[in-house]
PDB file of C-alpha atoms in Angstrom:
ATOM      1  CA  UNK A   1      -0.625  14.407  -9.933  1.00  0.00           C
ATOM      2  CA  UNK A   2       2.428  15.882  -8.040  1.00  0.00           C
ATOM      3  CA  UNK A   3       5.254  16.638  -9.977  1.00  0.00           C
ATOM      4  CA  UNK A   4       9.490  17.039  -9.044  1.00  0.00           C
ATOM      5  CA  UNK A   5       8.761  20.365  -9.144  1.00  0.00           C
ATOM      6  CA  UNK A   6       6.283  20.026  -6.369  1.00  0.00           C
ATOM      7  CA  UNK A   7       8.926  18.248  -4.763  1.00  0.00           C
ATOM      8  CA  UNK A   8      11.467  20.948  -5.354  1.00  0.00           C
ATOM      9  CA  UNK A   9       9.324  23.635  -4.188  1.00  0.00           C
ATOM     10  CA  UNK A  10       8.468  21.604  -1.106  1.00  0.00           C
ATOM     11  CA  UNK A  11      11.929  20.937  -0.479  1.00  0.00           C
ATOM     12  CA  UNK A  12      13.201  24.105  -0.982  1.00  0.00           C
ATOM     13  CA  UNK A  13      10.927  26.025   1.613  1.00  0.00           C
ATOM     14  CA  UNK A  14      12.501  24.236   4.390  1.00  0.00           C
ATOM     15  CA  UNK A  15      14.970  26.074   6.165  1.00  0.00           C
ATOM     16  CA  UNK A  16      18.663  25.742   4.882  1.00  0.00           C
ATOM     17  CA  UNK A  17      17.359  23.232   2.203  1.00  0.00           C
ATOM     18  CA  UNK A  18      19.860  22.987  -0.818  1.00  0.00           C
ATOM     19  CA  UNK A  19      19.797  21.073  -4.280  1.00  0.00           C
ATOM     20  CA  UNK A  20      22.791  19.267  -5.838  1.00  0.00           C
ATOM     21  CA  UNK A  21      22.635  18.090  -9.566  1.00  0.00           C
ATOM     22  CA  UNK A  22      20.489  15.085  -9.708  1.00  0.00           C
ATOM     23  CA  UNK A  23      17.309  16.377  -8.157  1.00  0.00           C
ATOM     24  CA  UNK A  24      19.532  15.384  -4.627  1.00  0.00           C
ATOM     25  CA  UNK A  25      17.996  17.615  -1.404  1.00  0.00           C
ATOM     26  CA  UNK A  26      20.384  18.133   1.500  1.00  0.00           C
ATOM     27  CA  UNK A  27      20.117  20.190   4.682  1.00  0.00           C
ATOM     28  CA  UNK A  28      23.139  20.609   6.362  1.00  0.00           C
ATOM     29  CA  UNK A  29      25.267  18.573   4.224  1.00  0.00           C
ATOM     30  CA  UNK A  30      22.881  15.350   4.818  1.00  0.00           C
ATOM     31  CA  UNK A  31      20.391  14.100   2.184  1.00  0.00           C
ATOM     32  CA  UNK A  32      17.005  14.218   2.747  1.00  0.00           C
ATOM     33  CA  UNK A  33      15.090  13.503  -0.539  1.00  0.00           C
ATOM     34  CA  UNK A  34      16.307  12.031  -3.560  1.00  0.00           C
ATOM     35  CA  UNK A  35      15.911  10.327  -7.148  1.00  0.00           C
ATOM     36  CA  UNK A  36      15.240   6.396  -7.072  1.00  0.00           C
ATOM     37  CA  UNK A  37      18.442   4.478  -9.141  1.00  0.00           C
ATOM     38  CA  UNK A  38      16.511   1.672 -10.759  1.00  0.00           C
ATOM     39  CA  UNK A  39      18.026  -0.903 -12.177  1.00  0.00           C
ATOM     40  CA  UNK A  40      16.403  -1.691 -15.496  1.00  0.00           C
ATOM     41  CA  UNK A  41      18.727  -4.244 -17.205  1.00  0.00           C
ATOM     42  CA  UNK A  42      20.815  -6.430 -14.987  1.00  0.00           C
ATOM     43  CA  UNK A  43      23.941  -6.245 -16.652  1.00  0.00           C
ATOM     44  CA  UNK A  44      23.750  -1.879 -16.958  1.00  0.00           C
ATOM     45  CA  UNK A  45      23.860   0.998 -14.049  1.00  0.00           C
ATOM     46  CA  UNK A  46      21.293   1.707 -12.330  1.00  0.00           C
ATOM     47  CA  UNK A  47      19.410   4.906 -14.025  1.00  0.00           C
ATOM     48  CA  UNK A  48      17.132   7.793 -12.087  1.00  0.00           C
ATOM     49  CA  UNK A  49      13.498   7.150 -12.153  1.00  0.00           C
ATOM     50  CA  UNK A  50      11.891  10.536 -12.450  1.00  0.00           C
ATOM     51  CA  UNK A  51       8.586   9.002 -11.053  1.00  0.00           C
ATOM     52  CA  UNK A  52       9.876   8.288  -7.372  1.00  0.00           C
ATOM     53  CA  UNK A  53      11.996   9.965  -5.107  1.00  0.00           C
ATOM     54  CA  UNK A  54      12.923   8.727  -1.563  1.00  0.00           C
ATOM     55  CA  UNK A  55      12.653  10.192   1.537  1.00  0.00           C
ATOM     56  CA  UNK A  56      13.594   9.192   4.948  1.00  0.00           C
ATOM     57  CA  UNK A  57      11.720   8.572   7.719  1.00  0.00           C
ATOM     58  CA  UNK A  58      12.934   8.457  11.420  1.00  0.00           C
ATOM     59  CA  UNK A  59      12.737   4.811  11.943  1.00  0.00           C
ATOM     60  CA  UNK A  60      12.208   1.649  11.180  1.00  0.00           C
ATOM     61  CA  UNK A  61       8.311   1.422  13.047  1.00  0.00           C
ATOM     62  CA  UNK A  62       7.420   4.447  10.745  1.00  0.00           C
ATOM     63  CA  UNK A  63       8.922   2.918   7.315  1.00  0.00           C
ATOM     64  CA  UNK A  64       6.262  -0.163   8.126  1.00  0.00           C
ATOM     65  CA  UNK A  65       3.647   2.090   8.877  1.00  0.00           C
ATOM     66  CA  UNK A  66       3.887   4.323   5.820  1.00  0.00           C
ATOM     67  CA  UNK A  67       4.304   0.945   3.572  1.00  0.00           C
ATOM     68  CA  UNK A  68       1.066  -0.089   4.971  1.00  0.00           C
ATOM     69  CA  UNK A  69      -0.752   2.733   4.900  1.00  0.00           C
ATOM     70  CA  UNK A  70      -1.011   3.254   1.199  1.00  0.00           C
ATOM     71  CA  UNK A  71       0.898   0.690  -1.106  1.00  0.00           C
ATOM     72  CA  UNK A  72       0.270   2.248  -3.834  1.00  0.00           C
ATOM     73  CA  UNK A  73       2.357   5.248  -2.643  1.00  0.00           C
ATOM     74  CA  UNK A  74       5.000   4.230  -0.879  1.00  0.00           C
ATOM     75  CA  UNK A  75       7.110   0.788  -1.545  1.00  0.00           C
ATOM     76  CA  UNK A  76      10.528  -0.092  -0.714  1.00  0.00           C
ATOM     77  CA  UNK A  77      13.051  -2.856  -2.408  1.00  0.00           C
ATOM     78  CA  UNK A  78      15.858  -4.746  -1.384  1.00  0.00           C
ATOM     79  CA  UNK A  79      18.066  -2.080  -1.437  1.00  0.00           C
ATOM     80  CA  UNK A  80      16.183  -0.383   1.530  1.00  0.00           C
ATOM     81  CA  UNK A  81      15.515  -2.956   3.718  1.00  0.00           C
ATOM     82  CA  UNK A  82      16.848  -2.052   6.847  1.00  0.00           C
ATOM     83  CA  UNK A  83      17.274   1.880   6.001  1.00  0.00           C
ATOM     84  CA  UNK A  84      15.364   4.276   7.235  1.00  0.00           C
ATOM     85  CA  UNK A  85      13.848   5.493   3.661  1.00  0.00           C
ATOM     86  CA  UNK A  86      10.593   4.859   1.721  1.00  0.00           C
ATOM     87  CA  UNK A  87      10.006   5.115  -1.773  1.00  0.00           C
ATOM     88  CA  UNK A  88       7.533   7.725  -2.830  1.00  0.00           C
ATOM     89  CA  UNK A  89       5.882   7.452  -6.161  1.00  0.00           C
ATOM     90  CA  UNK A  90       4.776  10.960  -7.685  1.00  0.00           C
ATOM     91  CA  UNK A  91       1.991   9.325 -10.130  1.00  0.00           C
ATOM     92  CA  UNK A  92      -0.090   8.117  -6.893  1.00  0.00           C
ATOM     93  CA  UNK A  93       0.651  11.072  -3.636  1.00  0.00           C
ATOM     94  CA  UNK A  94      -1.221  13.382  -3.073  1.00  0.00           C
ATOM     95  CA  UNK A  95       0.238  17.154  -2.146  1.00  0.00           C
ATOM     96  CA  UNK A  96      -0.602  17.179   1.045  1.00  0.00           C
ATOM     97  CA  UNK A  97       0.922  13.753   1.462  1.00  0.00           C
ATOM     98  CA  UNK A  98       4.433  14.507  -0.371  1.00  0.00           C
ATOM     99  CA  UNK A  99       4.403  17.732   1.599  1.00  0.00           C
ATOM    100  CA  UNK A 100       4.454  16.062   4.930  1.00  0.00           C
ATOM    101  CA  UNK A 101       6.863  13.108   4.266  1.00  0.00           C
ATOM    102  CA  UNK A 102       9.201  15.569   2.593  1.00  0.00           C
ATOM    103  CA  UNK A 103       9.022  17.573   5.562  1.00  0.00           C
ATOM    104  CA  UNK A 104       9.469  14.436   8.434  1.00  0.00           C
ATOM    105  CA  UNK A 105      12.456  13.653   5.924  1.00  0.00           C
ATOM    106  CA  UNK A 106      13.963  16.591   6.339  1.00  0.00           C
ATOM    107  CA  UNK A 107      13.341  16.771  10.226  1.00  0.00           C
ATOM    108  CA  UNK A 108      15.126  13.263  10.445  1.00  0.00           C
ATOM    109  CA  UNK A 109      18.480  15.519   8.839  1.00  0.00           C
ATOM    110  CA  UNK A 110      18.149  18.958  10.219  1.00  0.00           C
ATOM    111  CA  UNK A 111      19.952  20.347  13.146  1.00  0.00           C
ATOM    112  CA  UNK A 112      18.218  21.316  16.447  1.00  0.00           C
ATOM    113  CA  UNK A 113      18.423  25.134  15.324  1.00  0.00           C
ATOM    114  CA  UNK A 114      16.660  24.358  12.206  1.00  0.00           C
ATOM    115  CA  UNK A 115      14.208  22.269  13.527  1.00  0.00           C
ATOM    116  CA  UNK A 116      13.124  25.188  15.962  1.00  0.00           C
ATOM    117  CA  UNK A 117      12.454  27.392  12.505  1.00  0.00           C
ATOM    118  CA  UNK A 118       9.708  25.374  11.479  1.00  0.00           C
ATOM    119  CA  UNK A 119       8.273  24.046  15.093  1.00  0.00           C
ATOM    120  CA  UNK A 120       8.049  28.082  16.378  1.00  0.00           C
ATOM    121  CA  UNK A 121      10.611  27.307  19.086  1.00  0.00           C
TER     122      UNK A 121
END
């Protein structure tokens, strides 16, 4: 079972990765992974689920495939539709999974002399 701080330590190994209160990941001042805001009652805020985060993805083509490939893992709600970001829940990926979207996510932030940091280039 992964954990937030699998997350975090994933997150935080990517070049000029930073954390903001609220288990919020940005790289260069853009978010890449964050808490899900549920809302449990209708008439109250919405509240973090510590079970999901989301993470971008770098289009709309992806977002379907990664829905599809494993429902169970990734979902999205009405909120999302028509972002680029999947829900991720932490009960049902598997590391090698989470390690990889978190990663993509942060590629769809990260400037070009980031990017070359990770790709050896």
């Amino acid at each position: 079972m992964v954990t937030k701080e699998d997350v975090r330590r994933v997150a935080l190994a990517l070049p000029g990765a930073t954390e903001e209160a609220g288990f919020t990941f940005r790289v260069a001042g853009k978010q890449f992974v964050w808490l899900w805001r549920e809302r449990v009652d209708p008439r109250k805020p919405k509240v973090p689920n510590p079970g999901v985060v989301v993470v971008r993805v770098a289009d709309l083509g992806e977002k379907q495939a990664l829905l599809a490939s494993d429902p169970a893992t990734f979902f999205t709600t009405d909120h999302y539709d028509g972002y680029r970001a999947v829900l991720v829940r932490l009960d049902a990926v598997d590391g090698q999974v989470l390690a990889e979207v978190v990663t993509d996510s942060w590629r769809t932030q990260a400037p070009k002399h980031l990017l070359s940091e990770v790709d050896g280039g």
